[in-house]
Short mmCIF file of C-alpha atoms in Angstrom, two decimals:
data_model
loop_
_atom_site.label_atom_id
_atom_site.label_comp_id
_atom_site.label_asym_id
_atom_site.label_seq_id
_atom_site.Cartn_x
_atom_site.Cartn_y
_atom_site.Cartn_z
CA LYS A 284 0.16 0.33 -0.17
CA ASN A 285 1.52 3.57 -1.17
CA GLU A 286 1.69 5.55 1.81
CA VAL A 287 3.38 8.60 3.43
CA GLU A 288 3.83 9.50 7.34
CA GLN A 289 5.26 12.40 8.60
CA SER A 290 6.69 13.82 11.72
CA PRO A 291 6.38 16.08 13.80
CA GLN A 292 2.33 17.09 13.18
CA ASN A 293 2.91 20.43 14.86
CA LEU A 294 6.08 22.14 15.90
CA THR A 295 6.77 24.96 17.71
CA ALA A 296 10.74 26.73 17.93
CA GLN A 297 12.18 29.77 19.01
CA GLU A 298 13.87 31.84 16.51
CA GLY A 299 17.53 30.50 15.42
CA GLU A 300 16.73 26.89 16.40
CA PHE A 301 17.62 23.85 14.09
CA ILE A 302 14.63 22.32 13.07
CA THR A 303 14.17 18.69 11.37
CA ILE A 304 10.98 17.37 9.71
CA ASN A 305 10.58 13.82 9.02
CA CYS A 306 9.18 11.98 6.50
CA SER A 307 8.71 7.78 5.56
CA TYR A 308 7.25 6.24 2.97
CA SER A 309 6.07 2.31 2.25
CA VAL A 310 7.27 1.10 -1.16
CA GLY A 311 10.05 2.39 -3.73
CA ILE A 312 9.72 6.17 -5.21
CA SER A 313 10.74 7.40 -7.93
CA ALA A 314 11.03 11.41 -6.55
CA LEU A 315 10.39 12.94 -3.07
CA HIS A 316 9.09 16.95 -2.74
CA TRP A 317 9.13 19.03 0.10
CA LEU A 318 6.58 21.51 -0.31
CA GLN A 319 5.76 24.73 1.95
CA GLN A 320 2.45 26.55 2.29
CA HIS A 321 2.07 29.58 3.66
CA PRO A 322 -1.45 30.63 5.13
CA GLY A 323 -3.47 31.40 2.47
CA GLY A 324 -2.94 28.28 0.81
CA GLY A 325 -0.38 29.13 -1.87
CA ILE A 326 1.80 25.78 -2.30
CA VAL A 327 5.76 26.22 -3.33
CA SER A 328 7.79 23.42 -4.26
CA LEU A 329 11.23 23.36 -2.28
CA PHE A 330 12.85 20.58 -3.22
CA MET A 331 12.89 17.61 -5.44
CA LEU A 332 14.84 14.62 -4.55
CA SER A 333 15.61 11.07 -6.07
CA SER A 334 19.04 10.52 -3.73
CA GLY A 335 21.48 12.30 -1.70
CA LYS A 336 21.05 15.73 -0.28
CA LYS A 337 20.16 19.30 -1.73
CA LYS A 338 20.52 22.83 0.44
CA HIS A 339 19.13 25.83 -0.77
CA GLY A 340 20.34 28.57 1.71
CA ARG A 341 18.89 27.78 5.33
CA LEU A 342 17.22 24.41 3.95
CA ILE A 343 18.43 21.00 3.57
CA ALA A 344 16.95 18.33 2.47
CA THR A 345 18.26 14.65 2.84
CA ILE A 346 16.96 11.47 1.42
CA ASN A 347 17.68 7.56 2.59
CA ILE A 348 16.52 5.62 -0.29
CA GLN A 349 17.38 2.19 1.28
CA GLU A 350 15.81 3.15 4.60
CA LYS A 351 12.83 5.13 2.73
CA HIS A 352 12.99 8.09 5.15
CA SER A 353 13.76 11.74 4.09
CA SER A 354 14.39 14.89 6.26
CA LEU A 355 13.67 18.59 5.74
CA HIS A 356 16.16 20.80 8.08
CA ILE A 357 16.03 24.34 8.61
CA THR A 358 19.24 26.09 10.20
CA ALA A 359 18.58 29.18 12.11
CA SER A 360 15.08 29.19 11.75
CA HIS A 361 13.07 32.44 11.63
CA PRO A 362 9.59 33.49 11.56
CA ARG A 363 9.37 34.18 8.28
CA ASP A 364 10.02 30.02 8.04
CA SER A 365 6.50 29.64 9.65
CA ALA A 366 4.58 27.58 7.75
CA VAL A 367 3.03 24.37 6.57
CA TYR A 368 5.94 21.78 5.32
CA ILE A 369 4.49 18.71 3.32
CA CYS A 370 6.03 15.66 1.92
CA ALA A 371 5.02 14.43 -1.16
CA VAL A 372 6.29 11.37 -3.29
CA ARG A 373 5.60 10.04 -6.30
CA PHE A 374 5.75 5.84 -6.09
CA THR A 375 7.51 3.63 -8.70
CA ASN A 376 4.23 1.35 -9.15
CA THR A 377 1.82 4.30 -9.76
CA GLY A 378 1.61 7.12 -12.86
CA ASN A 379 2.35 10.88 -12.23
CA GLN A 380 0.33 11.43 -8.93
CA PHE A 381 1.60 12.74 -5.86
CA TYR A 382 1.20 10.91 -2.59
CA PHE A 383 1.31 13.75 0.27
CA GLY A 384 2.20 13.48 4.12
CA THR A 385 -0.36 15.16 6.39
CA GLY A 386 1.93 18.28 6.67
CA THR A 387 4.25 19.59 9.93
CA SER A 388 2.64 23.09 10.93
CA LEU A 389 5.68 24.97 12.12
CA THR A 390 5.56 28.03 13.98
CA VAL A 391 8.84 29.71 14.95
CA ILE A 392 8.42 32.23 18.11
CA PRO A 393 10.38 35.43 17.75
CA LYS U 12 6.97 34.55 -16.91
CA ALA U 13 3.25 34.66 -15.37
CA GLY U 14 2.61 31.64 -12.74
CA VAL U 15 0.01 29.66 -12.43
CA THR U 16 -3.32 31.67 -11.91
CA GLN U 17 -6.83 30.01 -10.60
CA THR U 18 -10.36 31.37 -11.27
CA PRO U 19 -12.24 32.14 -9.26
CA ARG U 20 -10.39 32.39 -5.89
CA TYR U 21 -13.38 32.32 -3.61
CA LEU U 22 -16.64 30.07 -4.03
CA ILE U 23 -19.86 29.33 -2.58
CA LYS U 24 -22.16 27.09 -3.26
CA THR U 25 -25.57 25.62 -2.07
CA ARG U 26 -25.67 21.74 -1.61
CA GLY U 27 -27.06 20.27 -5.21
CA GLN U 28 -25.24 22.79 -7.79
CA GLN U 29 -22.34 22.22 -9.74
CA VAL U 30 -18.95 24.40 -10.01
CA THR U 31 -16.67 24.87 -12.51
CA LEU U 32 -12.77 25.71 -11.45
CA SER U 33 -10.25 27.16 -13.79
CA CYS U 34 -6.58 26.84 -14.34
CA SER U 35 -4.27 28.55 -16.38
CA PRO U 36 -0.74 26.86 -16.48
CA ILE U 37 2.65 28.38 -16.57
CA SER U 38 3.18 29.44 -20.39
CA GLY U 39 4.76 26.52 -22.13
CA HIS U 40 3.40 24.03 -19.69
CA ARG U 41 1.73 20.91 -20.79
CA SER U 42 0.70 19.20 -17.76
CA VAL U 43 -1.73 20.28 -15.31
CA SER U 44 -2.50 18.26 -12.20
CA TRP U 45 -5.91 19.06 -9.77
CA TYR U 46 -5.68 18.48 -5.70
CA GLN U 47 -8.09 18.72 -3.31
CA GLN U 48 -6.74 20.06 0.43
CA THR U 49 -9.27 19.73 3.12
CA PRO U 50 -8.53 19.87 7.35
CA GLY U 51 -9.57 16.16 7.24
CA GLN U 52 -8.02 14.55 4.61
CA GLY U 53 -4.99 16.67 3.47
CA LEU U 54 -3.78 16.81 -0.28
CA GLN U 55 -5.40 14.40 -2.45
CA PHE U 56 -4.75 14.03 -6.20
CA LEU U 57 -7.75 14.42 -8.34
CA PHE U 58 -6.50 13.87 -11.98
CA GLU U 59 -4.14 14.77 -13.89
CA TYR U 60 -4.41 16.01 -18.10
CA PHE U 61 -1.34 16.00 -20.34
CA SER U 62 -2.17 17.47 -24.08
CA GLU U 63 -6.31 17.55 -23.67
CA THR U 64 -6.19 13.79 -22.26
CA GLN U 65 -6.58 12.52 -18.77
CA ARG U 66 -3.58 10.73 -17.94
CA ASN U 67 -4.55 9.81 -14.24
CA LYS U 68 -7.41 9.91 -11.93
CA GLY U 69 -7.29 9.92 -8.08
CA ASN U 70 -9.99 7.46 -5.91
CA PHE U 71 -12.54 10.52 -6.40
CA PRO U 72 -16.29 9.88 -7.37
CA GLY U 73 -17.34 10.57 -11.09
CA ARG U 74 -19.16 14.13 -9.84
CA PHE U 75 -15.45 15.30 -9.96
CA SER U 76 -14.20 15.53 -13.84
CA GLY U 77 -12.22 18.10 -15.78
CA ARG U 78 -10.95 18.58 -19.13
CA GLN U 79 -7.93 20.52 -20.84
CA PHE U 80 -7.91 22.59 -23.86
CA SER U 81 -5.42 22.80 -26.65
CA ASN U 82 -3.93 26.23 -25.34
CA SER U 83 -3.40 23.80 -21.90
CA ARG U 84 -5.85 25.62 -19.55
CA SER U 85 -7.77 23.08 -17.54
CA GLU U 86 -11.26 23.44 -15.67
CA MET U 87 -12.64 20.70 -13.45
CA ASN U 88 -15.96 20.31 -12.46
CA VAL U 89 -17.92 19.49 -9.66
CA SER U 90 -21.43 17.97 -10.16
CA THR U 91 -24.40 17.65 -7.30
CA LEU U 92 -22.57 19.50 -4.15
CA GLU U 93 -22.37 18.10 -1.07
CA LEU U 94 -20.83 19.62 1.77
CA GLY U 95 -17.66 17.36 2.44
CA ASP U 96 -16.77 18.89 -1.22
CA SER U 97 -15.70 21.94 0.85
CA ALA U 98 -11.81 22.42 0.61
CA LEU U 99 -9.04 23.82 -1.47
CA TYR U 100 -8.82 22.93 -4.56
CA LEU U 101 -5.17 23.28 -6.32
CA CYS U 102 -3.82 23.05 -9.57
CA ALA U 103 -0.56 22.66 -10.43
CA SER U 104 1.58 22.69 -13.56
CA SER U 105 4.65 21.42 -15.16
CA LEU U 106 6.41 20.99 -18.31
CA THR U 107 5.52 17.64 -19.64
CA SER U 108 3.92 14.47 -18.03
CA GLY U 109 6.30 11.85 -18.68
CA SER U 110 9.37 12.76 -16.54
CA ARG U 111 8.56 11.70 -12.56
CA GLN U 112 11.95 14.19 -11.70
CA GLU U 113 9.47 17.26 -12.78
CA THR U 114 8.49 19.94 -10.29
CA GLN U 115 5.22 21.04 -10.17
CA TYR U 116 4.46 24.68 -9.67
CA PHE U 117 1.23 25.45 -8.05
CA GLY U 118 -1.52 27.88 -8.25
CA PRO U 119 -2.71 30.30 -5.53
CA GLY U 120 -5.98 27.53 -5.14
CA THR U 121 -9.76 28.15 -4.96
CA ARG U 122 -11.60 27.55 -2.02
CA LEU U 123 -14.78 26.41 -2.43
CA LEU U 124 -17.36 26.31 0.09
CA VAL U 125 -20.71 24.42 -0.03
CA LEU U 126 -23.54 25.30 2.53
#
């Protein structure tokens, strides 16, 4: 069964803290995406991963294909990072459709 | 380049009515996917269109349908609206449908409230 699990569901951090959000999936994937959704609904794709690690500014995303696990890290968190972060995967046994995690609601307090 | 646009942004309907939502992809993008987002179920895939053909369909009843025009603009239609159809409907576009490694670009969404 194609499943995506994300943790934690909610996260509150002090400004400057290092943050980790985790995503696990059930079967083989062709790609994993990390998405960011701000209040109001707009979604931005942060990273697309099929292996290894990617970095963009203070954001780092890693994936371990053997363990079927990915993490999104935010270094030196800032209140503007407050958003919902969503893990989305494309499984190799399905078409092009995304399967989504439940999202992690992050609040960074000044 | 202009981003993905969706119209209308907000919509209120009553049970039993039907609704049509529109999505204009980024210029040059030929694939459009639709998603439903609710507090209870999160984000769920509805369908994907590429070159006017439906390529994939999620697990939604037949009341949900869509189409894509020759200019890649897409519409989705929900007939006989139910209260549970209240949601944020998002569309996303990408250049092609064949590459699973491709990034999708999301529109701002249409927030539908069914009373």
